[in-house]
Structure formats: C-alpha cells, structure tokens
Short mmCIF file of C-alpha atoms in Angstrom, two decimals:
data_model
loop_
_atom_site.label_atom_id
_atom_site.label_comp_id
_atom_site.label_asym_id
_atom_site.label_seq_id
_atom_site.Cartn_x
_atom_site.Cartn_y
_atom_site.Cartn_z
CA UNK A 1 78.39 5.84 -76.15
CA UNK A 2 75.80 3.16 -76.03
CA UNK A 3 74.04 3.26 -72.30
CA UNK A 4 71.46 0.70 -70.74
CA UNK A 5 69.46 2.01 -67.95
CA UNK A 6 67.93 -0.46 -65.84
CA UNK A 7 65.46 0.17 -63.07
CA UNK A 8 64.44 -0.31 -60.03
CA UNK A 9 67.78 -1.16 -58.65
CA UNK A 10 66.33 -2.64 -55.76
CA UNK A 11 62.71 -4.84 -55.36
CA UNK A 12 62.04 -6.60 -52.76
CA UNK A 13 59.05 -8.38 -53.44
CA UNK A 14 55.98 -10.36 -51.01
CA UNK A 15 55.89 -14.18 -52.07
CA UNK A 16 52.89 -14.36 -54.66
CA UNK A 17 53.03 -10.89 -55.67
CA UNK A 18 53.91 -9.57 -59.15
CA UNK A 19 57.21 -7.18 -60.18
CA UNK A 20 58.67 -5.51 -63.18
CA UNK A 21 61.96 -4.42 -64.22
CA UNK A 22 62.39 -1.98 -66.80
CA UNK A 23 65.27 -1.15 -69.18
CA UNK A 24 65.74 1.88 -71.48
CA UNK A 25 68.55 2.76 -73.92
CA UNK A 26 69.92 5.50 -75.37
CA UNK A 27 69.85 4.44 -78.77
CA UNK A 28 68.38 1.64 -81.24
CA UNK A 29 69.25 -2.08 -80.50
CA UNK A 30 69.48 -4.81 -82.58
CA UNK A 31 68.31 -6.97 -79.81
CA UNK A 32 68.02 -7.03 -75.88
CA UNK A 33 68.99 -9.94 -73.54
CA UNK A 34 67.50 -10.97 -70.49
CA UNK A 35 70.18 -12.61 -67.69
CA UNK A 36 69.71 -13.64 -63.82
CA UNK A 37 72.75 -13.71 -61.57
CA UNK A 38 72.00 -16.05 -58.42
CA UNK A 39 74.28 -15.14 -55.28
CA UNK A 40 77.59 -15.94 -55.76
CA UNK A 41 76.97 -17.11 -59.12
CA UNK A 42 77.91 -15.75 -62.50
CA UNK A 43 75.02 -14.71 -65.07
CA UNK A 44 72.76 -17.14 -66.68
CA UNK A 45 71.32 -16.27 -69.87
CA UNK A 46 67.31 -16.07 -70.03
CA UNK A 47 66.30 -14.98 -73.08
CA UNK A 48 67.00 -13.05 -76.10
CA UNK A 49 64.15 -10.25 -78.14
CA UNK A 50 65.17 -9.49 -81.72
CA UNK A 51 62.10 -7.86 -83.13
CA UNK A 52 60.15 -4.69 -82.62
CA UNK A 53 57.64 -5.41 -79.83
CA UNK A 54 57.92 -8.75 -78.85
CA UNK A 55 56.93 -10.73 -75.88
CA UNK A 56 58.11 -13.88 -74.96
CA UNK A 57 57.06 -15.45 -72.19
CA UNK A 58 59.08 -18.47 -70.14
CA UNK A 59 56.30 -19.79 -67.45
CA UNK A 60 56.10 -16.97 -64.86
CA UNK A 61 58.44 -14.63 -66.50
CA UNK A 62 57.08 -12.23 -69.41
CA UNK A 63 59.55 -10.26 -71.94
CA UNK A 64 58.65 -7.61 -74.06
CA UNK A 65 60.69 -5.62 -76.40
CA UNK A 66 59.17 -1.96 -77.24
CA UNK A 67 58.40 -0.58 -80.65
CA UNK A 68 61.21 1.28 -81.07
CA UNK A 69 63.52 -1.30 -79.96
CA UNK A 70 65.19 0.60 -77.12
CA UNK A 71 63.42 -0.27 -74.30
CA UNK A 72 62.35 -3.91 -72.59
CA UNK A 73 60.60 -5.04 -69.76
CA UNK A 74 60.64 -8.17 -67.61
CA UNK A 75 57.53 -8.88 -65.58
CA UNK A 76 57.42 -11.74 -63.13
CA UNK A 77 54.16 -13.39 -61.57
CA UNK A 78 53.45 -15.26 -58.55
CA UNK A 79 57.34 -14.85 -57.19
CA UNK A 80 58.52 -17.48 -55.36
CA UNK A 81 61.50 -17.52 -53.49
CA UNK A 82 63.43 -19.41 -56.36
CA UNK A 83 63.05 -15.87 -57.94
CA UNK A 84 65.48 -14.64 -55.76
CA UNK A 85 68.72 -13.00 -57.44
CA UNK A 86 69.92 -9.77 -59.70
CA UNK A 87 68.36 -9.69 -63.32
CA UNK A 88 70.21 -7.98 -66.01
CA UNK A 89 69.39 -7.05 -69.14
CA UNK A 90 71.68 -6.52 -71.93
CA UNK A 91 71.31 -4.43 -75.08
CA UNK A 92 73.30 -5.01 -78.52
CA UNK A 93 74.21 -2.66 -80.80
CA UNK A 94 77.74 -3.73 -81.78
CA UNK A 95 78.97 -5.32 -78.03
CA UNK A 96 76.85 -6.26 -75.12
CA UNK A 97 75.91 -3.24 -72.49
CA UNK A 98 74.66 -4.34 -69.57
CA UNK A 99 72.28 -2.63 -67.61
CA UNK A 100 72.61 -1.99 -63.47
CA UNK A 101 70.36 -4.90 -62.99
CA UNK A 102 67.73 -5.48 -60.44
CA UNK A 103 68.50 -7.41 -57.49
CA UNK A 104 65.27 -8.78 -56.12
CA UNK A 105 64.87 -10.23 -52.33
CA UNK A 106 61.66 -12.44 -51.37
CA UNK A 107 59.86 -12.04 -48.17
CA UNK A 108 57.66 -15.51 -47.63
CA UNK B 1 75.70 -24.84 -75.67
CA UNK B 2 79.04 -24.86 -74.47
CA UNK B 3 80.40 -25.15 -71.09
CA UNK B 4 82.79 -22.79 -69.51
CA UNK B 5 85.51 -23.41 -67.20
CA UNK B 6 87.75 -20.96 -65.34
CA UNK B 7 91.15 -21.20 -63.06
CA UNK B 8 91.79 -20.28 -60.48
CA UNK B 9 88.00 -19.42 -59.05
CA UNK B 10 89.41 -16.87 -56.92
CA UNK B 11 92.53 -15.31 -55.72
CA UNK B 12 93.96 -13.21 -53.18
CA UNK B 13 97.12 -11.32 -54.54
CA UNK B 14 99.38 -8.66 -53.01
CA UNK B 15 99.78 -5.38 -54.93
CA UNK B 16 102.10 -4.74 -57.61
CA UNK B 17 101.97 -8.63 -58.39
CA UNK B 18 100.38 -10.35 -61.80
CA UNK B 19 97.62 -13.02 -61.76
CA UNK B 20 96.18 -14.94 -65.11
CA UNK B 21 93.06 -16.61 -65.17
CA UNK B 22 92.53 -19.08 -67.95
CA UNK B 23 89.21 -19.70 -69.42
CA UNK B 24 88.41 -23.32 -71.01
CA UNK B 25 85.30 -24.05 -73.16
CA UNK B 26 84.30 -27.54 -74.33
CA UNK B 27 83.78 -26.56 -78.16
CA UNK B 28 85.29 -23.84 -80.69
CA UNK B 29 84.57 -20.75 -80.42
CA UNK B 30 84.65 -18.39 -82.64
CA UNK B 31 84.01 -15.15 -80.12
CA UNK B 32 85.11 -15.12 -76.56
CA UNK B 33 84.64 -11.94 -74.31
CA UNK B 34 86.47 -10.76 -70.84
CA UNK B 35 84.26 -9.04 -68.60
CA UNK B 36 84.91 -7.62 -64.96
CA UNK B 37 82.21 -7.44 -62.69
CA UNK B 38 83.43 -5.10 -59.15
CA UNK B 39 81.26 -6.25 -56.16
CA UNK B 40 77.67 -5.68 -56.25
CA UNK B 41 77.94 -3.88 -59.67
CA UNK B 42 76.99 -4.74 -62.98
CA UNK B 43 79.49 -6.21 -66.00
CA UNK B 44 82.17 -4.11 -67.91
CA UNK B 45 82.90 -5.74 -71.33
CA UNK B 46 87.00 -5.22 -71.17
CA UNK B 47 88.06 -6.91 -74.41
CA UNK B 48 87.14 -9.14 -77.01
CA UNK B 49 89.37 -12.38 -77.57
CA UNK B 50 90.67 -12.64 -80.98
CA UNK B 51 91.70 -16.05 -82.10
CA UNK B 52 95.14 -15.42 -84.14
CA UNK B 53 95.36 -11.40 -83.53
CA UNK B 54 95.59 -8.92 -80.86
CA UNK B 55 92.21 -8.42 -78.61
CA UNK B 56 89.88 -5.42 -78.96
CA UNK B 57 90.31 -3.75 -75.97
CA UNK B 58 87.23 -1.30 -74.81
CA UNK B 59 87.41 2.01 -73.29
CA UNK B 60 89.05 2.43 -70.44
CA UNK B 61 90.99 -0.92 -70.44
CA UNK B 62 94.66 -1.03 -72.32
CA UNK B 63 96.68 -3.84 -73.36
CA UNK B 64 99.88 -3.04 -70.57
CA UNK B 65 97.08 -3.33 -67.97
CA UNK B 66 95.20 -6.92 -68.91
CA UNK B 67 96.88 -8.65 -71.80
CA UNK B 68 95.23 -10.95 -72.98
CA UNK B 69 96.04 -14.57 -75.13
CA UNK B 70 93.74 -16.84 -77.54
CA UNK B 71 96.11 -19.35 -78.78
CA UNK B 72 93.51 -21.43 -79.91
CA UNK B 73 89.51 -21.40 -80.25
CA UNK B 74 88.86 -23.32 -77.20
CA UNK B 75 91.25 -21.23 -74.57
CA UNK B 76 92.09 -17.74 -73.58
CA UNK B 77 93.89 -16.34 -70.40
CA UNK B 78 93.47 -12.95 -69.10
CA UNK B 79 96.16 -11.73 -67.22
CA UNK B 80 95.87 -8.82 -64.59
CA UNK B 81 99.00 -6.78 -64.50
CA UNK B 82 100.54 -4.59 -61.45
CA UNK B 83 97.63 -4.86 -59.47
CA UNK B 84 95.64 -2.45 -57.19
CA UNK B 85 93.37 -2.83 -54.99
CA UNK B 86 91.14 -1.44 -57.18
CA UNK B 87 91.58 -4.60 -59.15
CA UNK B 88 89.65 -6.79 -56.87
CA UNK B 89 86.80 -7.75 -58.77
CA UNK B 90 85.08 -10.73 -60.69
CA UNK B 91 86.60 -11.60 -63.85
CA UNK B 92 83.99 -13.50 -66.55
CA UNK B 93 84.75 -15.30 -69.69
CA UNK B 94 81.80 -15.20 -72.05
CA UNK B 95 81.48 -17.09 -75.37
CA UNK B 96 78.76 -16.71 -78.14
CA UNK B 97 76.39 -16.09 -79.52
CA UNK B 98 75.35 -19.74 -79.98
CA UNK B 99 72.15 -19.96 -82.36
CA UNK B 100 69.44 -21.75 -80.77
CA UNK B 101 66.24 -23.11 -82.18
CA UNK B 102 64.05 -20.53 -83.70
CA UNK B 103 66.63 -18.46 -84.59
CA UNK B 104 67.45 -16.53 -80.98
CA UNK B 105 71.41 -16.74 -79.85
CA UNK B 106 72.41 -17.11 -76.63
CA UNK B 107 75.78 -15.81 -74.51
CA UNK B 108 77.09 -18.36 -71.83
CA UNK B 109 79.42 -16.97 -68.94
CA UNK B 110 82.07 -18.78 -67.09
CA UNK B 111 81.70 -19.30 -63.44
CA UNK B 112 84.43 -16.22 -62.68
CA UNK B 113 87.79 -15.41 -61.00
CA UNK B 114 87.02 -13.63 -57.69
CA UNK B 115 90.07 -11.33 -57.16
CA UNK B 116 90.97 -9.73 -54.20
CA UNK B 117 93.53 -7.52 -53.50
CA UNK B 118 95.40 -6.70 -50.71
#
C-alpha cells in the first residue's frame, strides 16, 4: 500500500538557524500536503504542491515537490521559536497518507 | 474555509463502554474524513463519511468497531465501540478539499476528541 516516509523524526533546531524535513513515497502522487501540528493542537494545513517540481514558498518556509512527484521537502530559515511544533506532510494518491512528521524544538 | 467543531473535546471512559463524538462544520460538505491520531504518533485515515450510504472503512478499521453516521452534509458522529485501552487516542474530523485561489485545495481538521481509557 501507499507509504509516506518522513524524516528526521526529531530536529531540534538553534534560534536563527536553518532545517529541512524530507518526505519520500513509495509510489507517484498526485499531490503532497504540507501540515503543522502545534502542542496540543490538531493539524493546520500549510500548503498544497500539485505539479512536478514545484516550490512554493510562504515567508520563511520553502516547499518543493521533486520531479518525479514522490518526494517533497520543507526547508525553514531563520527559525524562531513560533516554529515550534510537529510538521507533517501528506501524500495523495487516492486518500491522504500521512507521513511520521517532524517534531521540531527551539533552543533561543 | 469551513470551521470544524467537535464534542466532547475529550473523554475518559471505562472499558467495554461506547463513546460518540460528533463533528459539526459550518457549511456542506461534500467529503468528511475520521482520523485517529495515538499519542505522539502520526494520523490513521479510519473511514470516509458518506453522506446517504455506509462509510468506507480503511484497513484495519471495521464497521462493529467505529460505526459511523452522516445524516446530513454538515454532521457526522463517530462512535467508538467496546473500548480498550488501546482505544485511547485523538479522534479528528477532517473535511475537504476546499479549492482555494489559484487552483490548490486545502483539508481543514477539527480540534479532536482526546480519549482515554481506563
């Protein structure tokens, strides 16, 4: 069945400094969503990449959607503690699959 | 957009008992999903909401176990049946995909059902 891989599980980042988070799938998607979970709080949708290699980017936060439309990235600049949270992404074939996520922590 | 509303926001049942969580959005819907999210894990899709017809339950999930209602295309309950404590969990409602400018759609979640069982 459809699987999204999602890594690192884990960053825990310097205030100012840069991350990624990566996802891969097993097989083609018709498109990839982006989501951020705050603590205690359900998951807010971010953004959405439809076409083979996009990039999108939402002020510090840069999307990209690979050639072969079965892997994404999410790179965030300049984190600030606001940052803090677990991001998701999601990859659509015929239902959502979620991937792990990435729960990032801030150290000011 | 649409905005999402779930009872109760969390629970704490004995085993063997029932609970149903509602979900409420503020438009029509046409697709509504129920997800379960287990502490510090990521979301399971369990079923898809059919307005008018039985849901589309995924792997893994059955109908005995979490029946599920849409009477309408603004509501739909969830109900979790003989529980376990492997039932305590987060329970989302999802709606979309709502088209936004430029073509893009967007999924919105409800704020969940945290479940605990004892």
């Amino acid at each position: 069945g459809q699987q999204v891989m999602q890594i690192p599980q884990y960053q825990h980042v310097q205030e100012g400094e840069d991350f990624t988070t990566y996802c891969n799938s097993s097989t083609t998607l018709s498109n990839i969503q982006w989501y951020k979970q705050r603590p205690g709080g359900h998951p807010v949708f971010l953004i959405q990449l439809v076409k083979s290699g996009e990039v999108k980017k939402q002020k510090r936060l840069t999307f990209q959607f690979g050639e072969a439309k079965k892997n994404s990235s999410l790179h965030i600049t300049a984190t600030q503690t606001t940052d803090v949270g677990t991001y998701f992404c999601a990859g659509q074939v015929n239902k959502l699959s979620f991937g792990a996520g990435t729960t990032v922590t801030v150290r000011a | 957009s649409a905005v999402i509303s779930q009872k109760p926001s969390r629970d704490i049942c004995q085993r063997g008992t029932s609970l149903t969580i509602q979900c409420q959005v503020d438009s029509q819907v046409t697709m509504m999903f129920w997800y379960r999210q287990q502490p510090g894990q990521s979301l399971t899709l369990i079923a898809t909401a059919n307005q008018g017809s039985e849901a589309t339950y995924e792997s893994g999930f059955v109908i005995d176990k979490f029946p599920i209602s849409r009477p309408n295309l603004t509501f739909s309950t969830l109900t979790v049946s003989n529980m376990s404590p492997e039932d305590s969990s987060i329970y989302l409602c999802s709606v979309g995909p709502f088209q936004l400018a430029g073509g893009s759609y967007e999924q919105y979640f409800g704020p969940g059902t945290r479940l605990t069982v004892t």
